[in-house]
Amino acid sequence: MKTINHDLAPKNINCRGLPYRLWMLSIVVFLGSCSLLPAKTFENEQSDAQAQKSVDSNSVIVPPPILSSSGDPNFVVKVVQNVGPAVVRIDSSRTITSRVPDEFNDPLFRRFFPDAAPQARQRVERGSGSGFIINSSGQILTNSHVVDGADRVTVTLKDGRTFDGKVLGEDAVTDVAVIKIDANNLPTLSVGNSDILQPGEAVIAIGNPLGLNNTVTSGIISATGRSGSDIGASDKRVDYIQTDAAINPGNSGGPLLNIRGQVIAMNTAIIRGAQGLGFAIPINTAQKIAQELIAKGKVDHPYLGVQMVTLTPENKEKIKNIAGDRLNLTADEGVLLVEIVPRSPASVAGLRAGDVIKSINNQPVTKIEQVQKLVENSKIGTNLPIQVERNGQILQVGVRPAPLPVRREG
């Protein structure tokens, strides 16, 4: 599993806007909320708290949430027996060719050192993850990073059968991919509704962590609506479900299930060094993306071409200290535009670095997550009204989002 980094502008474009130090501030705001207490500190606090508790012989023993939610101490066994055959292992490989430096291709060098020029070398990168069958004819849902750039994809069912897989499409922005195997009458998972989930609900994760096939873990939903920037993945347009069910590398793409055995999310990310912090893509989001991938092989996401930061009193003070007189910042809240990508929809519409977004499509915004969600729900090529504050004045700007430029990892 991996966590990767997205804003509304592609990273490989050199933007011109506010000073470099201010641009760096926006990165700190995106990622800073992922700071965690060291595990040892937490354990010490927990031990101290336990030491202060006295044992009361008359106290009622309350069952853990994972049991009290179902009323059946063996419900996990029943769920796994019913849905386990629909969870698969996915192995992928890709060939990486090392590049020969240009200096060795110089004709003069080759003339005097014909045997000294190095040859391009190849190496094979291998990885494994999980997935689950969504169609009896062989369509499988998994993470994009499990199959990204793969030359070969192999799918292994729980019964031991192995198939070559074909990638029907992948979307790096949401980390969703669909692959197809040549098989019929396969077991499938029933789908729940991720829009009605509540923290505290019991969940089960099935996957192949660290190569250990068909591993089952259980826990609860710890939180819902975690944004990409909350978990250090600001390049993802997903509101994640957080769970304390154990998730490790290799669980990527596997299902997160409710007590009825319905898939309610797809396990996708962890925070390095943390314990009990796993994140999953809501199934409603994954299904929507999967349908587009099956139909078109790709997903077009609306794109403005801006980098931004949530405006708070603390950020405002830092920004004024950095920008000085170059920025007349009068707003106390909103979303400050830090960079505008040249020739992007935002640039064409006249948005400028230093503008503060107050509303989008008549809906007030105070956080970058709200902007990203409204832009994601807009239509490509259709005018999107944006209200900004510039130098103390309120302006209305119409922006027509374009398809997000596709970026690939090298």
mmCIF file of N, CA, C and O in Angstrom, residues 144-228:
data_model
loop_
_atom_site.group_PDB
_atom_site.id
_atom_site.type_symbol
_atom_site.label_atom_id
_atom_site.label_comp_id
_atom_site.label_asym_id
_atom_site.label_seq_id
_atom_site.Cartn_x
_atom_site.Cartn_y
_atom_site.Cartn_z
ATOM 1 N N SER A 144 -5.559 1.461 -7.986
ATOM 2 C CA SER A 144 -4.751 1.822 -9.152
ATOM 3 C C SER A 144 -3.279 1.538 -8.904
ATOM 4 O O SER A 144 -2.564 1.048 -9.785
ATOM 5 N N HIS A 145 -2.786 1.824 -7.694
ATOM 6 C CA HIS A 145 -1.347 1.656 -7.457
ATOM 7 C C HIS A 145 -0.931 0.184 -7.421
ATOM 8 O O HIS A 145 0.255 -0.124 -7.489
ATOM 9 N N VAL A 146 -1.896 -0.743 -7.331
ATOM 10 C CA VAL A 146 -1.563 -2.165 -7.371
ATOM 11 C C VAL A 146 -1.155 -2.594 -8.777
ATOM 12 O O VAL A 146 -0.286 -3.454 -8.947
ATOM 13 N N VAL A 147 -1.766 -1.989 -9.799
ATOM 14 C CA VAL A 147 -1.528 -2.416 -11.184
ATOM 15 C C VAL A 147 -0.893 -1.336 -12.044
ATOM 16 O O VAL A 147 -0.705 -1.527 -13.246
ATOM 17 N N ASP A 148 -0.546 -0.193 -11.453
ATOM 18 C CA ASP A 148 -0.036 0.939 -12.228
ATOM 19 C C ASP A 148 1.234 0.568 -12.997
ATOM 20 O O ASP A 148 2.228 0.142 -12.409
ATOM 21 N N GLY A 149 1.190 0.724 -14.325
ATOM 22 C CA GLY A 149 2.354 0.469 -15.157
ATOM 23 C C GLY A 149 2.727 -0.985 -15.321
ATOM 24 O O GLY A 149 3.809 -1.301 -15.828
ATOM 25 N N ALA A 150 1.852 -1.893 -14.912
ATOM 26 C CA ALA A 150 2.198 -3.317 -14.931
ATOM 27 C C ALA A 150 2.226 -3.868 -16.348
ATOM 28 O O ALA A 150 1.356 -3.560 -17.169
ATOM 29 N N ASP A 151 3.250 -4.692 -16.634
ATOM 30 C CA ASP A 151 3.308 -5.419 -17.896
ATOM 31 C C ASP A 151 2.451 -6.678 -17.827
ATOM 32 O O ASP A 151 1.917 -7.139 -18.825
ATOM 33 N N ARG A 152 2.359 -7.238 -16.632
ATOM 34 C CA ARG A 152 1.581 -8.457 -16.449
ATOM 35 C C ARG A 152 0.858 -8.408 -15.110
ATOM 36 O O ARG A 152 1.420 -7.980 -14.106
ATOM 37 N N VAL A 153 -0.398 -8.848 -15.125
ATOM 38 C CA VAL A 153 -1.221 -8.918 -13.917
ATOM 39 C C VAL A 153 -1.755 -10.337 -13.797
ATOM 40 O O VAL A 153 -2.317 -10.888 -14.747
ATOM 41 N N THR A 154 -1.572 -10.937 -12.626
ATOM 42 C CA THR A 154 -2.051 -12.296 -12.368
ATOM 43 C C THR A 154 -3.014 -12.276 -11.187
ATOM 44 O O THR A 154 -2.729 -11.660 -10.158
ATOM 45 N N VAL A 155 -4.141 -12.949 -11.351
ATOM 46 C CA VAL A 155 -5.174 -12.997 -10.319
ATOM 47 C C VAL A 155 -5.303 -14.429 -9.815
ATOM 48 O O VAL A 155 -5.457 -15.367 -10.599
ATOM 49 N N THR A 156 -5.229 -14.583 -8.503
ATOM 50 C CA THR A 156 -5.368 -15.897 -7.883
ATOM 51 C C THR A 156 -6.609 -15.920 -7.014
ATOM 52 O O THR A 156 -6.767 -15.083 -6.109
ATOM 53 N N LEU A 157 -7.505 -16.863 -7.283
ATOM 54 C CA LEU A 157 -8.722 -17.010 -6.496
ATOM 55 C C LEU A 157 -8.440 -17.811 -5.227
ATOM 56 O O LEU A 157 -7.408 -18.492 -5.121
ATOM 57 N N LYS A 158 -9.373 -17.764 -4.306
ATOM 58 C CA LYS A 158 -9.181 -18.484 -3.046
ATOM 59 C C LYS A 158 -9.091 -19.990 -3.261
ATOM 60 O O LYS A 158 -8.397 -20.697 -2.518
ATOM 61 N N ASP A 159 -9.760 -20.495 -4.317
ATOM 62 C CA ASP A 159 -9.720 -21.933 -4.584
ATOM 63 C C ASP A 159 -8.434 -22.371 -5.278
ATOM 64 O O ASP A 159 -8.272 -23.550 -5.611
ATOM 65 N N GLY A 160 -7.519 -21.424 -5.503
ATOM 66 C CA GLY A 160 -6.224 -21.758 -6.082
ATOM 67 C C GLY A 160 -6.104 -21.522 -7.571
ATOM 68 O O GLY A 160 -4.992 -21.534 -8.113
ATOM 69 N N ARG A 161 -7.203 -21.288 -8.257
ATOM 70 C CA ARG A 161 -7.131 -21.037 -9.698
ATOM 71 C C ARG A 161 -6.440 -19.704 -9.977
ATOM 72 O O ARG A 161 -6.635 -18.730 -9.237
ATOM 73 N N THR A 162 -5.658 -19.670 -11.062
ATOM 74 C CA THR A 162 -4.905 -18.471 -11.427
ATOM 75 C C THR A 162 -5.267 -18.051 -12.850
ATOM 76 O O THR A 162 -5.375 -18.892 -13.748
ATOM 77 N N PHE A 163 -5.435 -16.738 -13.045
ATOM 78 C CA PHE A 163 -5.805 -16.187 -14.345
ATOM 79 C C PHE A 163 -4.926 -14.985 -14.660
ATOM 80 O O PHE A 163 -4.493 -14.260 -13.751
ATOM 81 N N ASP A 164 -4.687 -14.775 -15.950
ATOM 82 C CA ASP A 164 -4.081 -13.519 -16.392
ATOM 83 C C ASP A 164 -5.145 -12.436 -16.352
ATOM 84 O O ASP A 164 -6.292 -12.658 -16.764
ATOM 85 N N GLY A 165 -4.765 -11.272 -15.853
ATOM 86 C CA GLY A 165 -5.714 -10.179 -15.749
ATOM 87 C C GLY A 165 -5.426 -9.081 -16.756
ATOM 88 O O GLY A 165 -4.273 -8.794 -17.070
ATOM 89 N N LYS A 166 -6.490 -8.463 -17.259
ATOM 90 C CA LYS A 166 -6.371 -7.320 -18.169
ATOM 91 C C LYS A 166 -6.886 -6.075 -17.458
ATOM 92 O O LYS A 166 -7.982 -6.081 -16.894
ATOM 93 N N VAL A 167 -6.097 -5.016 -17.477
ATOM 94 C CA VAL A 167 -6.514 -3.765 -16.838
ATOM 95 C C VAL A 167 -7.488 -3.038 -17.762
ATOM 96 O O VAL A 167 -7.113 -2.587 -18.846
ATOM 97 N N LEU A 168 -8.751 -2.933 -17.332
ATOM 98 C CA LEU A 168 -9.751 -2.219 -18.133
ATOM 99 C C LEU A 168 -9.595 -0.713 -18.011
ATOM 100 O O LEU A 168 -9.954 0.034 -18.923
ATOM 101 N N GLY A 169 -9.065 -0.261 -16.900
ATOM 102 C CA GLY A 169 -8.863 1.171 -16.696
ATOM 103 C C GLY A 169 -8.416 1.433 -15.275
ATOM 104 O O GLY A 169 -8.665 0.630 -14.376
ATOM 105 N N GLU A 170 -7.718 2.541 -15.084
ATOM 106 C CA GLU A 170 -7.288 2.945 -13.745
ATOM 107 C C GLU A 170 -7.343 4.451 -13.610
ATOM 108 O O GLU A 170 -7.170 5.184 -14.585
ATOM 109 N N ASP A 171 -7.614 4.896 -12.403
ATOM 110 C CA ASP A 171 -7.740 6.325 -12.114
ATOM 111 C C ASP A 171 -6.866 6.673 -10.929
ATOM 112 O O ASP A 171 -7.179 6.315 -9.789
ATOM 113 N N ALA A 172 -5.753 7.351 -11.200
ATOM 114 C CA ALA A 172 -4.793 7.668 -10.139
ATOM 115 C C ALA A 172 -5.337 8.686 -9.146
ATOM 116 O O ALA A 172 -4.921 8.708 -7.988
ATOM 117 N N VAL A 173 -6.287 9.519 -9.561
ATOM 118 C CA VAL A 173 -6.795 10.573 -8.689
ATOM 119 C C VAL A 173 -7.588 9.997 -7.519
ATOM 120 O O VAL A 173 -7.560 10.531 -6.409
ATOM 121 N N THR A 174 -8.290 8.892 -7.746
ATOM 122 C CA THR A 174 -9.031 8.236 -6.666
ATOM 123 C C THR A 174 -8.396 6.914 -6.260
ATOM 124 O O THR A 174 -8.838 6.286 -5.286
ATOM 125 N N ASP A 175 -7.373 6.472 -6.997
ATOM 126 C CA ASP A 175 -6.670 5.211 -6.723
ATOM 127 C C ASP A 175 -7.588 4.006 -6.903
ATOM 128 O O ASP A 175 -7.570 3.067 -6.105
ATOM 129 N N VAL A 176 -8.401 4.031 -7.954
ATOM 130 C CA VAL A 176 -9.315 2.938 -8.264
ATOM 131 C C VAL A 176 -8.952 2.356 -9.622
ATOM 132 O O VAL A 176 -8.628 3.089 -10.558
ATOM 133 N N ALA A 177 -9.008 1.025 -9.736
ATOM 134 C CA ALA A 177 -8.756 0.355 -11.009
ATOM 135 C C ALA A 177 -9.705 -0.827 -11.144
ATOM 136 O O ALA A 177 -10.182 -1.391 -10.153
ATOM 137 N N VAL A 178 -9.979 -1.199 -12.391
ATOM 138 C CA VAL A 178 -10.795 -2.372 -12.687
ATOM 139 C C VAL A 178 -9.997 -3.289 -13.601
ATOM 140 O O VAL A 178 -9.423 -2.831 -14.596
ATOM 141 N N ILE A 179 -9.926 -4.570 -13.241
ATOM 142 C CA ILE A 179 -9.271 -5.539 -14.101
ATOM 143 C C ILE A 179 -10.272 -6.637 -14.440
ATOM 144 O O ILE A 179 -11.291 -6.811 -13.768
ATOM 145 N N LYS A 180 -9.971 -7.386 -15.507
ATOM 146 C CA LYS A 180 -10.884 -8.420 -16.020
ATOM 147 C C LYS A 180 -10.120 -9.716 -16.195
ATOM 148 O O LYS A 180 -8.989 -9.726 -16.679
ATOM 149 N N ILE A 181 -10.747 -10.823 -15.765
ATOM 150 C CA ILE A 181 -10.196 -12.145 -16.014
ATOM 151 C C ILE A 181 -11.189 -12.935 -16.846
ATOM 152 O O ILE A 181 -12.394 -12.663 -16.836
ATOM 153 N N ASP A 182 -10.677 -13.907 -17.583
ATOM 154 C CA ASP A 182 -11.515 -14.706 -18.470
ATOM 155 C C ASP A 182 -12.110 -15.873 -17.680
ATOM 156 O O ASP A 182 -11.555 -16.975 -17.651
ATOM 157 N N ALA A 183 -13.217 -15.602 -16.989
ATOM 158 C CA ALA A 183 -13.878 -16.620 -16.188
ATOM 159 C C ALA A 183 -15.343 -16.251 -16.031
ATOM 160 O O ALA A 183 -15.737 -15.092 -16.216
ATOM 161 N N ASN A 184 -16.173 -17.250 -15.688
ATOM 162 C CA ASN A 184 -17.604 -17.034 -15.529
ATOM 163 C C ASN A 184 -18.097 -17.698 -14.251
ATOM 164 O O ASN A 184 -17.396 -18.515 -13.639
ATOM 165 N N ASN A 185 -19.317 -17.327 -13.872
ATOM 166 C CA ASN A 185 -19.962 -17.908 -12.688
ATOM 167 C C ASN A 185 -19.117 -17.760 -11.426
ATOM 168 O O ASN A 185 -19.024 -18.668 -10.605
ATOM 169 N N LEU A 186 -18.487 -16.587 -11.298
ATOM 170 C CA LEU A 186 -17.637 -16.332 -10.142
ATOM 171 C C LEU A 186 -18.460 -15.779 -8.978
ATOM 172 O O LEU A 186 -19.476 -15.099 -9.181
ATOM 173 N N PRO A 187 -18.028 -16.038 -7.748
ATOM 174 C CA PRO A 187 -18.717 -15.443 -6.593
ATOM 175 C C PRO A 187 -18.474 -13.946 -6.551
ATOM 176 O O PRO A 187 -17.398 -13.471 -6.946
ATOM 177 N N THR A 188 -19.434 -13.186 -6.095
ATOM 178 C CA THR A 188 -19.311 -11.723 -6.026
ATOM 179 C C THR A 188 -19.693 -11.237 -4.632
ATOM 180 O O THR A 188 -20.290 -11.971 -3.837
ATOM 181 N N LEU A 189 -19.343 -9.989 -4.357
ATOM 182 C CA LEU A 189 -19.705 -9.362 -3.084
ATOM 183 C C LEU A 189 -20.952 -8.509 -3.267
ATOM 184 O O LEU A 189 -21.105 -7.814 -4.283
ATOM 185 N N SER A 190 -21.840 -8.530 -2.276
ATOM 186 C CA SER A 190 -22.951 -7.589 -2.274
ATOM 187 C C SER A 190 -22.440 -6.246 -1.770
ATOM 188 O O SER A 190 -21.473 -6.168 -1.008
ATOM 189 N N VAL A 191 -23.085 -5.180 -2.206
ATOM 190 C CA VAL A 191 -22.590 -3.824 -1.954
ATOM 191 C C VAL A 191 -23.486 -3.105 -0.944
ATOM 192 O O VAL A 191 -24.718 -3.142 -1.046
ATOM 193 N N GLY A 192 -22.860 -2.455 0.035
ATOM 194 C CA GLY A 192 -23.584 -1.656 1.009
ATOM 195 C C GLY A 192 -23.625 -0.192 0.593
ATOM 196 O O GLY A 192 -23.257 0.166 -0.532
ATOM 197 N N ASN A 193 -24.047 0.668 1.486
ATOM 198 C CA ASN A 193 -24.152 2.103 1.227
ATOM 199 C C ASN A 193 -23.179 2.842 2.132
ATOM 200 O O ASN A 193 -23.403 2.955 3.339
ATOM 201 N N SER A 194 -22.106 3.353 1.563
ATOM 202 C CA SER A 194 -21.078 4.019 2.368
ATOM 203 C C SER A 194 -21.478 5.423 2.803
ATOM 204 O O SER A 194 -20.785 6.038 3.624
ATOM 205 N N ASP A 195 -22.589 5.939 2.284
ATOM 206 C CA ASP A 195 -23.010 7.287 2.662
ATOM 207 C C ASP A 195 -23.670 7.335 4.037
ATOM 208 O O ASP A 195 -23.856 8.420 4.599
ATOM 209 N N ILE A 196 -24.042 6.183 4.600
ATOM 210 C CA ILE A 196 -24.765 6.184 5.873
ATOM 211 C C ILE A 196 -23.937 5.584 7.009
ATOM 212 O O ILE A 196 -24.466 5.275 8.071
ATOM 213 N N LEU A 197 -22.636 5.425 6.789
ATOM 214 C CA LEU A 197 -21.787 4.821 7.813
ATOM 215 C C LEU A 197 -21.588 5.761 8.995
ATOM 216 O O LEU A 197 -21.537 6.989 8.829
ATOM 217 N N GLN A 198 -21.432 5.171 10.196
ATOM 218 C CA GLN A 198 -21.230 5.943 11.408
ATOM 219 C C GLN A 198 -19.997 5.429 12.148
ATOM 220 O O GLN A 198 -19.746 4.213 12.174
ATOM 221 N N PRO A 199 -19.203 6.322 12.753
ATOM 222 C CA PRO A 199 -18.084 5.866 13.573
ATOM 223 C C PRO A 199 -18.570 4.917 14.674
ATOM 224 O O PRO A 199 -19.611 5.149 15.284
ATOM 225 N N GLY A 200 -17.818 3.851 14.887
ATOM 226 C CA GLY A 200 -18.187 2.858 15.875
ATOM 227 C C GLY A 200 -18.765 1.590 15.286
ATOM 228 O O GLY A 200 -18.852 0.573 15.976
ATOM 229 N N GLU A 201 -19.188 1.617 14.005
ATOM 230 C CA GLU A 201 -19.727 0.414 13.376
ATOM 231 C C GLU A 201 -18.634 -0.637 13.217
ATOM 232 O O GLU A 201 -17.488 -0.324 12.896
ATOM 233 N N ALA A 202 -19.023 -1.892 13.415
ATOM 234 C CA ALA A 202 -18.081 -3.000 13.276
ATOM 235 C C ALA A 202 -17.777 -3.267 11.808
ATOM 236 O O ALA A 202 -18.665 -3.193 10.958
ATOM 237 N N VAL A 203 -16.503 -3.567 11.506
ATOM 238 C CA VAL A 203 -16.087 -3.850 10.131
ATOM 239 C C VAL A 203 -15.098 -5.003 10.109
ATOM 240 O O VAL A 203 -14.460 -5.334 11.113
ATOM 241 N N ILE A 204 -14.953 -5.599 8.930
ATOM 242 C CA ILE A 204 -14.045 -6.716 8.701
ATOM 243 C C ILE A 204 -13.239 -6.414 7.447
ATOM 244 O O ILE A 204 -13.787 -5.952 6.449
ATOM 245 N N ALA A 205 -11.947 -6.675 7.511
ATOM 246 C CA ALA A 205 -11.078 -6.502 6.341
ATOM 247 C C ALA A 205 -10.533 -7.867 5.924
ATOM 248 O O ALA A 205 -10.127 -8.663 6.771
ATOM 249 N N ILE A 206 -10.546 -8.128 4.617
ATOM 250 C CA ILE A 206 -9.983 -9.361 4.082
ATOM 251 C C ILE A 206 -8.993 -8.988 2.984
ATOM 252 O O ILE A 206 -9.279 -8.132 2.150
ATOM 253 N N GLY A 207 -7.830 -9.629 2.989
ATOM 254 C CA GLY A 207 -6.835 -9.335 1.962
ATOM 255 C C GLY A 207 -5.630 -10.234 2.089
ATOM 256 O O GLY A 207 -5.681 -11.298 2.720
ATOM 257 N N ASN A 208 -4.538 -9.784 1.497
ATOM 258 C CA ASN A 208 -3.306 -10.578 1.453
ATOM 259 C C ASN A 208 -2.127 -9.759 1.976
ATOM 260 O O ASN A 208 -1.168 -9.509 1.245
ATOM 261 N N PRO A 209 -2.179 -9.312 3.237
ATOM 262 C CA PRO A 209 -1.105 -8.457 3.749
ATOM 263 C C PRO A 209 0.221 -9.198 3.827
ATOM 264 O O PRO A 209 0.287 -10.336 4.304
ATOM 265 N N LEU A 210 1.271 -8.537 3.318
ATOM 266 C CA LEU A 210 2.628 -9.075 3.393
ATOM 267 C C LEU A 210 2.714 -10.480 2.804
ATOM 268 O O LEU A 210 3.520 -11.314 3.239
ATOM 269 N N GLY A 211 1.877 -10.753 1.795
ATOM 270 C CA GLY A 211 1.911 -12.048 1.122
ATOM 271 C C GLY A 211 1.193 -13.155 1.855
ATOM 272 O O GLY A 211 1.220 -14.307 1.419
ATOM 273 N N LEU A 212 0.544 -12.857 2.969
ATOM 274 C CA LEU A 212 -0.184 -13.866 3.739
ATOM 275 C C LEU A 212 -1.628 -13.908 3.235
ATOM 276 O O LEU A 212 -2.475 -13.111 3.636
ATOM 277 N N ASN A 213 -1.893 -14.851 2.332
ATOM 278 C CA ASN A 213 -3.177 -14.898 1.641
ATOM 279 C C ASN A 213 -4.353 -15.107 2.586
ATOM 280 O O ASN A 213 -4.241 -15.785 3.611
ATOM 281 N N ASN A 214 -5.489 -14.508 2.194
ATOM 282 C CA ASN A 214 -6.768 -14.716 2.876
ATOM 283 C C ASN A 214 -6.705 -14.397 4.369
ATOM 284 O O ASN A 214 -7.241 -15.123 5.202
ATOM 285 N N THR A 215 -6.051 -13.277 4.686
ATOM 286 C CA THR A 215 -5.975 -12.832 6.078
ATOM 287 C C THR A 215 -7.206 -12.009 6.437
ATOM 288 O O THR A 215 -7.634 -11.145 5.676
ATOM 289 N N VAL A 216 -7.762 -12.282 7.615
ATOM 290 C CA VAL A 216 -8.963 -11.595 8.090
ATOM 291 C C VAL A 216 -8.622 -10.796 9.339
ATOM 292 O O VAL A 216 -7.988 -11.309 10.264
ATOM 293 N N THR A 217 -9.027 -9.525 9.372
ATOM 294 C CA THR A 217 -8.901 -8.698 10.573
ATOM 295 C C THR A 217 -10.233 -8.005 10.812
ATOM 296 O O THR A 217 -11.062 -7.888 9.904
ATOM 297 N N SER A 218 -10.457 -7.542 12.028
ATOM 298 C CA SER A 218 -11.723 -6.880 12.326
ATOM 299 C C SER A 218 -11.476 -5.692 13.249
ATOM 300 O O SER A 218 -10.445 -5.581 13.899
ATOM 301 N N GLY A 219 -12.446 -4.804 13.282
ATOM 302 C CA GLY A 219 -12.349 -3.611 14.111
ATOM 303 C C GLY A 219 -13.600 -2.779 13.953
ATOM 304 O O GLY A 219 -14.689 -3.320 13.756
ATOM 305 N N ILE A 220 -13.437 -1.477 14.025
ATOM 306 C CA ILE A 220 -14.568 -0.565 13.877
ATOM 307 C C ILE A 220 -14.204 0.550 12.908
ATOM 308 O O ILE A 220 -13.043 0.735 12.549
ATOM 309 N N ILE A 221 -15.217 1.277 12.486
ATOM 310 C CA ILE A 221 -14.986 2.518 11.749
ATOM 311 C C ILE A 221 -14.594 3.574 12.769
ATOM 312 O O ILE A 221 -15.345 3.864 13.702
ATOM 313 N N SER A 222 -13.406 4.124 12.607
ATOM 314 C CA SER A 222 -12.911 5.122 13.555
ATOM 315 C C SER A 222 -13.387 6.530 13.227
ATOM 316 O O SER A 222 -13.561 7.360 14.118
ATOM 317 N N ALA A 223 -13.573 6.802 11.931
ATOM 318 C CA ALA A 223 -14.017 8.129 11.493
ATOM 319 C C ALA A 223 -14.437 8.038 10.037
ATOM 320 O O ALA A 223 -14.065 7.101 9.320
ATOM 321 N N THR A 224 -15.198 9.002 9.592
ATOM 322 C CA THR A 224 -15.577 9.108 8.185
ATOM 323 C C THR A 224 -15.210 10.495 7.678
ATOM 324 O O THR A 224 -14.984 11.419 8.461
ATOM 325 N N GLY A 225 -15.154 10.642 6.373
ATOM 326 C CA GLY A 225 -14.913 11.958 5.777
ATOM 327 C C GLY A 225 -13.517 12.495 5.955
ATOM 328 O O GLY A 225 -13.317 13.711 5.955
ATOM 329 N N ARG A 226 -12.515 11.615 6.077
ATOM 330 C CA ARG A 226 -11.127 12.081 6.145
ATOM 331 C C ARG A 226 -10.684 12.502 4.740
ATOM 332 O O ARG A 226 -10.714 11.706 3.817
ATOM 333 N N SER A 227 -10.265 13.742 4.604
ATOM 334 C CA SER A 227 -9.828 14.223 3.291
ATOM 335 C C SER A 227 -8.422 13.726 2.987
ATOM 336 O O SER A 227 -7.696 13.263 3.874
ATOM 337 N N GLY A 228 -8.033 13.849 1.717
ATOM 338 C CA GLY A 228 -6.680 13.459 1.328
ATOM 339 C C GLY A 228 -5.628 14.236 2.086
ATOM 340 O O GLY A 228 -4.612 13.674 2.511
#
